[in-house]
XYZ file of C-alpha atoms in Angstrom:
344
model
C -21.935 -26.056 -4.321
C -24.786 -27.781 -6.086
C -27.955 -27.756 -4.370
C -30.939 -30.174 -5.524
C -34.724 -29.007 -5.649
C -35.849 -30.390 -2.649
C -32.842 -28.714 -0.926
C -33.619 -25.085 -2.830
C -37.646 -25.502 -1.227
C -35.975 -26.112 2.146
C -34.280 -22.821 1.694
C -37.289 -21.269 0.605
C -39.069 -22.063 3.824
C -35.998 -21.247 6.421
C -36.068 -17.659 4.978
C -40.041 -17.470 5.195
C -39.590 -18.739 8.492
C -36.921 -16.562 9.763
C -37.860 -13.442 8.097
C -41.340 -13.086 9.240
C -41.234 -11.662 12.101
C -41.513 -7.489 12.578
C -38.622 -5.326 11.117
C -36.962 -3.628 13.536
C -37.022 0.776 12.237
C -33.523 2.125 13.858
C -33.249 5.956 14.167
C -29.750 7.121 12.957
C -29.372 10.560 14.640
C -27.232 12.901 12.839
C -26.796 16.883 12.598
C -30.685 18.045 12.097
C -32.416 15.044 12.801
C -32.507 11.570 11.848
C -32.678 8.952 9.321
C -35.171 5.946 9.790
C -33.023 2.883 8.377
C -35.465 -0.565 8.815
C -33.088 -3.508 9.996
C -35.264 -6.733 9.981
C -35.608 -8.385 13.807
C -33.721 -11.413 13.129
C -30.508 -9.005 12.082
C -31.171 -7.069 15.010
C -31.133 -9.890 17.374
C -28.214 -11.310 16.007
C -26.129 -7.680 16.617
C -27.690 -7.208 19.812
C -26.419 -10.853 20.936
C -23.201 -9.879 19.577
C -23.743 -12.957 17.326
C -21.952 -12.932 13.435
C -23.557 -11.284 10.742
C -22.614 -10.519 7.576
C -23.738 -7.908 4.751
C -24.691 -8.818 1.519
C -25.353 -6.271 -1.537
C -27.913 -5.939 -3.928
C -26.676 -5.069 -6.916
C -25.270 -8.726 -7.725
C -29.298 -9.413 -7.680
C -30.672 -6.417 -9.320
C -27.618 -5.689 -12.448
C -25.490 -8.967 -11.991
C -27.770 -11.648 -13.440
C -31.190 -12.310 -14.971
C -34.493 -13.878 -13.332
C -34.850 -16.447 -11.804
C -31.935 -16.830 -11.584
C -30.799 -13.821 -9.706
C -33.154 -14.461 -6.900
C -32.092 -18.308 -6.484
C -28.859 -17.306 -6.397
C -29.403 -14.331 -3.564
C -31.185 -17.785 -1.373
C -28.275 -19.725 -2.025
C -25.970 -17.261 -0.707
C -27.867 -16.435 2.473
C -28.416 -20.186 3.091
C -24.387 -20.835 3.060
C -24.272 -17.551 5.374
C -26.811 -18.841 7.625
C -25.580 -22.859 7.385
C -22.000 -21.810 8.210
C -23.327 -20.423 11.774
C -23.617 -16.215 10.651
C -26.761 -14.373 9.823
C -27.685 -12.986 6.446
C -28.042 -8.945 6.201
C -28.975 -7.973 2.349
C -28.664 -4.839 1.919
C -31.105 -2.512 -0.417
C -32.967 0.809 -0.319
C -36.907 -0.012 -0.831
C -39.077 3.039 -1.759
C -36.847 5.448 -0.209
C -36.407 3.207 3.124
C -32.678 1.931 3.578
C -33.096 -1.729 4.609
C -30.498 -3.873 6.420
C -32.051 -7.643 6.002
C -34.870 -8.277 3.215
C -37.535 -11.108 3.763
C -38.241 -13.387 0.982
C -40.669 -11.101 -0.161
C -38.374 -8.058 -0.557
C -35.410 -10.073 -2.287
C -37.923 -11.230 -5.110
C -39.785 -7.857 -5.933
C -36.091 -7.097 -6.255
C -34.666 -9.362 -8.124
C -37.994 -8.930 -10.269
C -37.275 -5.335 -10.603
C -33.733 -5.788 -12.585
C -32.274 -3.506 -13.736
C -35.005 -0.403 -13.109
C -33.754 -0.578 -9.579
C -31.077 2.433 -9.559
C -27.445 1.197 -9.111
C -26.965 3.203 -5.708
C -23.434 3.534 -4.888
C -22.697 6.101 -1.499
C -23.412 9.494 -4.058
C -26.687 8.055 -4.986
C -28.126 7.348 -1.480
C -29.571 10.737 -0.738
C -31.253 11.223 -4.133
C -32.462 7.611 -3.920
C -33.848 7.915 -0.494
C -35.209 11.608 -1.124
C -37.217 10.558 -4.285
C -38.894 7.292 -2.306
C -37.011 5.401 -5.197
C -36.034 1.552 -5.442
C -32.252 1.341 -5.292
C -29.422 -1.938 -5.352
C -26.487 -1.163 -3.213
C -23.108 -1.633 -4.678
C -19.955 -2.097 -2.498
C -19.571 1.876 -1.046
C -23.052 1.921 -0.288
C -23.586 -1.723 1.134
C -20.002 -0.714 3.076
C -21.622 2.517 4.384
C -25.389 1.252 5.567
C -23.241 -2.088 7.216
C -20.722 0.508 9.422
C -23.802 2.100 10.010
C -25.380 -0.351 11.946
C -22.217 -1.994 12.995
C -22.008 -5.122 11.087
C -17.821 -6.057 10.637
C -17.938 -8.328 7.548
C -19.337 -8.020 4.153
C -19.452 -10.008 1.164
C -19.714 -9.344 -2.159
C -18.058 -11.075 -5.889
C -15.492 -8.394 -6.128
C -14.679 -4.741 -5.661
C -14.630 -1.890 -8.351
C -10.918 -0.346 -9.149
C -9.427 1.507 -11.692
C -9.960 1.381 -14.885
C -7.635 0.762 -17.588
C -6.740 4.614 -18.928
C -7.603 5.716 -15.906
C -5.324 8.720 -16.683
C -7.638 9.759 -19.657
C -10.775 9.090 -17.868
C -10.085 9.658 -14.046
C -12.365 6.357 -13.420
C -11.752 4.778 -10.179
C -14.477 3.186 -8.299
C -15.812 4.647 -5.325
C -15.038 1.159 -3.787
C -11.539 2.361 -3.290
C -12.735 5.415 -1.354
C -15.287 3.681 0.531
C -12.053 1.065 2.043
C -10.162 4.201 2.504
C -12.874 5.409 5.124
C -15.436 2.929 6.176
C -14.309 0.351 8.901
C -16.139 -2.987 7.667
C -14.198 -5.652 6.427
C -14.814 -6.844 2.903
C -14.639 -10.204 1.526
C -14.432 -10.679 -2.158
C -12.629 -12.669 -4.950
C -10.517 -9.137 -5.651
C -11.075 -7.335 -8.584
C -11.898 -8.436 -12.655
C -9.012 -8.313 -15.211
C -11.186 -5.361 -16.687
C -9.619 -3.191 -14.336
C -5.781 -2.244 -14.281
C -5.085 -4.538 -10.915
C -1.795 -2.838 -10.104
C -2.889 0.361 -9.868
C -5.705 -0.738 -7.829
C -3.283 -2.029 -5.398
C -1.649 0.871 -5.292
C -4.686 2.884 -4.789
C -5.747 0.798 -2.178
C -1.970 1.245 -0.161
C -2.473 5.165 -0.520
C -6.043 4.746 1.337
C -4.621 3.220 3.735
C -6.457 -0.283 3.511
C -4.826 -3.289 4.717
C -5.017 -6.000 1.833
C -5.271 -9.544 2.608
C -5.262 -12.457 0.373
C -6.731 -15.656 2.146
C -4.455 -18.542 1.385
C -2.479 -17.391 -0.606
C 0.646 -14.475 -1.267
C -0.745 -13.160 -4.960
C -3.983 -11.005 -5.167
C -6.496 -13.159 -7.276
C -8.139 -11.445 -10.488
C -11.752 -12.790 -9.907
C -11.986 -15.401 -12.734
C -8.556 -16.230 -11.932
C -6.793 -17.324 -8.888
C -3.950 -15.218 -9.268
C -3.107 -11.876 -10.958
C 0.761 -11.237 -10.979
C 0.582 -8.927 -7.990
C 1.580 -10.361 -4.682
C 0.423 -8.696 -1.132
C 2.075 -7.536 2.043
C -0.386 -9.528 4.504
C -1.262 -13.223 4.033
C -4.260 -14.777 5.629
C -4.859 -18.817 6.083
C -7.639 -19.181 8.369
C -11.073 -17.051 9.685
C -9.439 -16.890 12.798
C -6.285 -15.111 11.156
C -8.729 -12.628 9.482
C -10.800 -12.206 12.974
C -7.230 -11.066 14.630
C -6.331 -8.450 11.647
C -9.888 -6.966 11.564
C -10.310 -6.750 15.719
C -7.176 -5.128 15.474
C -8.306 -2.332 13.347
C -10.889 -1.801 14.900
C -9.705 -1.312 18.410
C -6.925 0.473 17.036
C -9.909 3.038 15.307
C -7.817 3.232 11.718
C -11.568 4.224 10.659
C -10.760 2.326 7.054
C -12.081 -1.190 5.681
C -9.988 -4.538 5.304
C -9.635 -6.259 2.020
C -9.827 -9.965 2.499
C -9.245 -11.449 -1.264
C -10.371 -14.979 -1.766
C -9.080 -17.136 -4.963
C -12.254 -18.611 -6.983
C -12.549 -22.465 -6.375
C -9.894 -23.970 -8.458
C -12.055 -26.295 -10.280
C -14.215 -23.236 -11.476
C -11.068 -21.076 -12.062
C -10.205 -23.770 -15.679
C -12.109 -21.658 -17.319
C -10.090 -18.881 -16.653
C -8.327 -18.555 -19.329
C -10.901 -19.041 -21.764
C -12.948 -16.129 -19.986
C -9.572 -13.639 -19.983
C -9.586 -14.102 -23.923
C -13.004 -13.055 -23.847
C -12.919 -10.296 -21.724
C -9.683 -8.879 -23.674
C -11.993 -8.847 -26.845
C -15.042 -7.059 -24.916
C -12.737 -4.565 -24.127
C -11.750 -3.873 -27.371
C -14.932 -3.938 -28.556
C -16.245 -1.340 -25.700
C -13.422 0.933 -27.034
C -14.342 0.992 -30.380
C -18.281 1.910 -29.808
C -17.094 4.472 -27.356
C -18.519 2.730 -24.521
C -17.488 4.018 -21.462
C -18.131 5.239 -17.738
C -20.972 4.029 -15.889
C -21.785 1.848 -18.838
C -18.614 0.195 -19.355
C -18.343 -2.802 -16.518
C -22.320 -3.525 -17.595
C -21.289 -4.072 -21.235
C -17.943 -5.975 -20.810
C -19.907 -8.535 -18.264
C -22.830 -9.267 -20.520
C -20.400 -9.731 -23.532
C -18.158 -11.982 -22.105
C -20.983 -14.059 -20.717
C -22.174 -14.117 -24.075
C -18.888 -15.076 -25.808
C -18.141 -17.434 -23.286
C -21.189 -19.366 -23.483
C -22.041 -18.723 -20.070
C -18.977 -19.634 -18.752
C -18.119 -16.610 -17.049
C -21.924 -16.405 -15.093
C -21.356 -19.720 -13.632
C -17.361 -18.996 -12.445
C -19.403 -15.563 -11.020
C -22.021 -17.611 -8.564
C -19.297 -20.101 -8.060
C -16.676 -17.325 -6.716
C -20.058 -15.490 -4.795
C -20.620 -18.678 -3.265
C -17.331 -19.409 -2.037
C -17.022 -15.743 -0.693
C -20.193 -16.222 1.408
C -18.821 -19.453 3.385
C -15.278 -17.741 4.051
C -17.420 -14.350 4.943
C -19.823 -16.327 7.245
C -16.205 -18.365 8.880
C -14.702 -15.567 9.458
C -17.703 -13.143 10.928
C -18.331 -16.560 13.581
C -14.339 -16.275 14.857
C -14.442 -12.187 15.188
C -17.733 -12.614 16.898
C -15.981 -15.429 18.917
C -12.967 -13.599 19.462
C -14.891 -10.577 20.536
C -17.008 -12.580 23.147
C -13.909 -14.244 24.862
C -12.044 -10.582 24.982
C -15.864 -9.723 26.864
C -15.268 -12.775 29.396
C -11.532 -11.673 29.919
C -12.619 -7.967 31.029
């Protein structure tokens, strides 16, 4: 979705206009006191409405891409949220205060920030918000803060898995977990090619977490529409998605919903070219002994490099795309959820 200058300062002054009004501070009681999390007013409206809203992390901002760029791309995304009827809810700790919803202000002193903003995934929360630090939420922590306040539907590029060797290195994204326990429905393009997919999957079956691919029967690899691996549950509308997730919910499973979306096929071309690449990152990663937290970092920067930028674009392409199914399918659960209201 292309969108022209005048169109990008029309965005700019919707989100000034929409985000300036007082932040709502919600008390989260818990066992010896509470936990002050700031949800901005027009998030809070929208949940006390029962209107759609859906999460967004921070990390794609902070880690995923430079400046500008970063922070055009974070307007973009909340525009199609907001243009497709839902409202925006970036989520991000600021100086030790969790925040659900950041004003204009707040997404560009974090997408200025970069990379010094700590990658907080759910085991870095407390040490983030004890030290008053800056920190991007990944999926498990976005996942977390949205149950928190009960927001259904989040959106991110894709989910971590696990890694290739995994039985050498025991790395498998706390993503996985986070499904396994967390009820909030997430909405991504599945996972890279980095990762071994299969096992994924079948990580994902032993939490528990229903995996749905929209449109289609095979379970996309992010740059790729498809992966090899089909799925047990096929999707092919919001309203389809709205029914599966209302289920769950009333049903109190207490785990997330995986709701993969194919890239846009005239972005996935390139697909091929950026699977060459990424097989040669990889190799390279393994012989400088580059692994861990530092692996998925290095492998994304080297393919963007090797593909010429290729890979970046298919990224805010597939982001893009995710936000106007997300937004779709958080208006029919909020739909669906009002109607069940009349019917009682």
């Amino acid at each position: 979705m292309a969108f022209s200058p005048a169109s990008r300062l029309a965005n700019l002054r919707r989100h000034l206009d929409l985000t300036e009004a007082v932040n709502k501070v919600a008390q989260i009681n818990g066992i010896g006191g509470s936990m002050k999390v700031k949800v901005a007013s027009e998030v809070s409206q929208a949940l006390s409405l029962g209107r759609a809203v859906v999460a967004l992390e921070s990390t794609i901002i902070s880690h995923g891409m430079p400046y500008p760029q970063n922070l055009q791309t974070a307007i973009e995304v909340e525009s199609i949220v907001r243009e497709n009827g839902a409202v925006p809810a970036t989520i991000a700790i600021l100086d030790g205060t969790p925040c659900v919803g950041l004003s204009l202000e707040e997404l560009e002193r974090l997408a200025s920030l970069g990379t010094s903003a700590r990658k907080t995934a759910r085991r870095d929360i407390a040490n983030v918000v004890a030290r008053g630090e800056n920190g991007a939420t990944t999926v498990s922590a976005t996942m977390f803060f949205a149950s928190m306040v009960n927001i259904p539907i989040f959106v991110t590029g894709g989910i971590g898995g696990v890694h290739r060797h995994w039985e050498h290195s025991m790395d498998i994204s706390s993503d996985l977990v986070e499904l396994g326990r967390t009820p909030v429905a997430v909405v991504c393009a599945g996972v890279k090619s980095i990762l071994d997919i299969p096992r994924t999957l079948e990580y994902l079956e032993t939490q528990g977490v229903c995996v749905a691919a929209y449109k289609t029967n095979e379970f996309p690899a992010f740059f790729t529409e498809t992966s090899g691996c089909k799925v047990s549950c096929r999707v092919d509308s919001p309203e389809d998605c709205a029914c599966i997730i209302d289920a769950s919910f009333k049903l109190k499973l207490g785990n997330g919903i995986l709701i993969a979306v194919p890239i846009p096929q005239e972005h996935s071309a390139s697909g091929h070219i950026i699977e060459s690449a990424i097989h040669k990152a990889i190799k390279e990663a393994r012989e400088n002994n580059i692994t861990g937290s530092a692996e998925t970092p290095f492998l994304l920067a080297k393919v963007n490099d090797l593909t010429g930028g290729a890979s970046l674009a298919a990224n805010i392409a597939l982001v893009k795309n995710n936000a106007l199914v997300g937004a779709k399918v958080a208006v029919a659960l909020a739909e669906k959820r009002k109607n069940c209201e009349s019917m009682d």
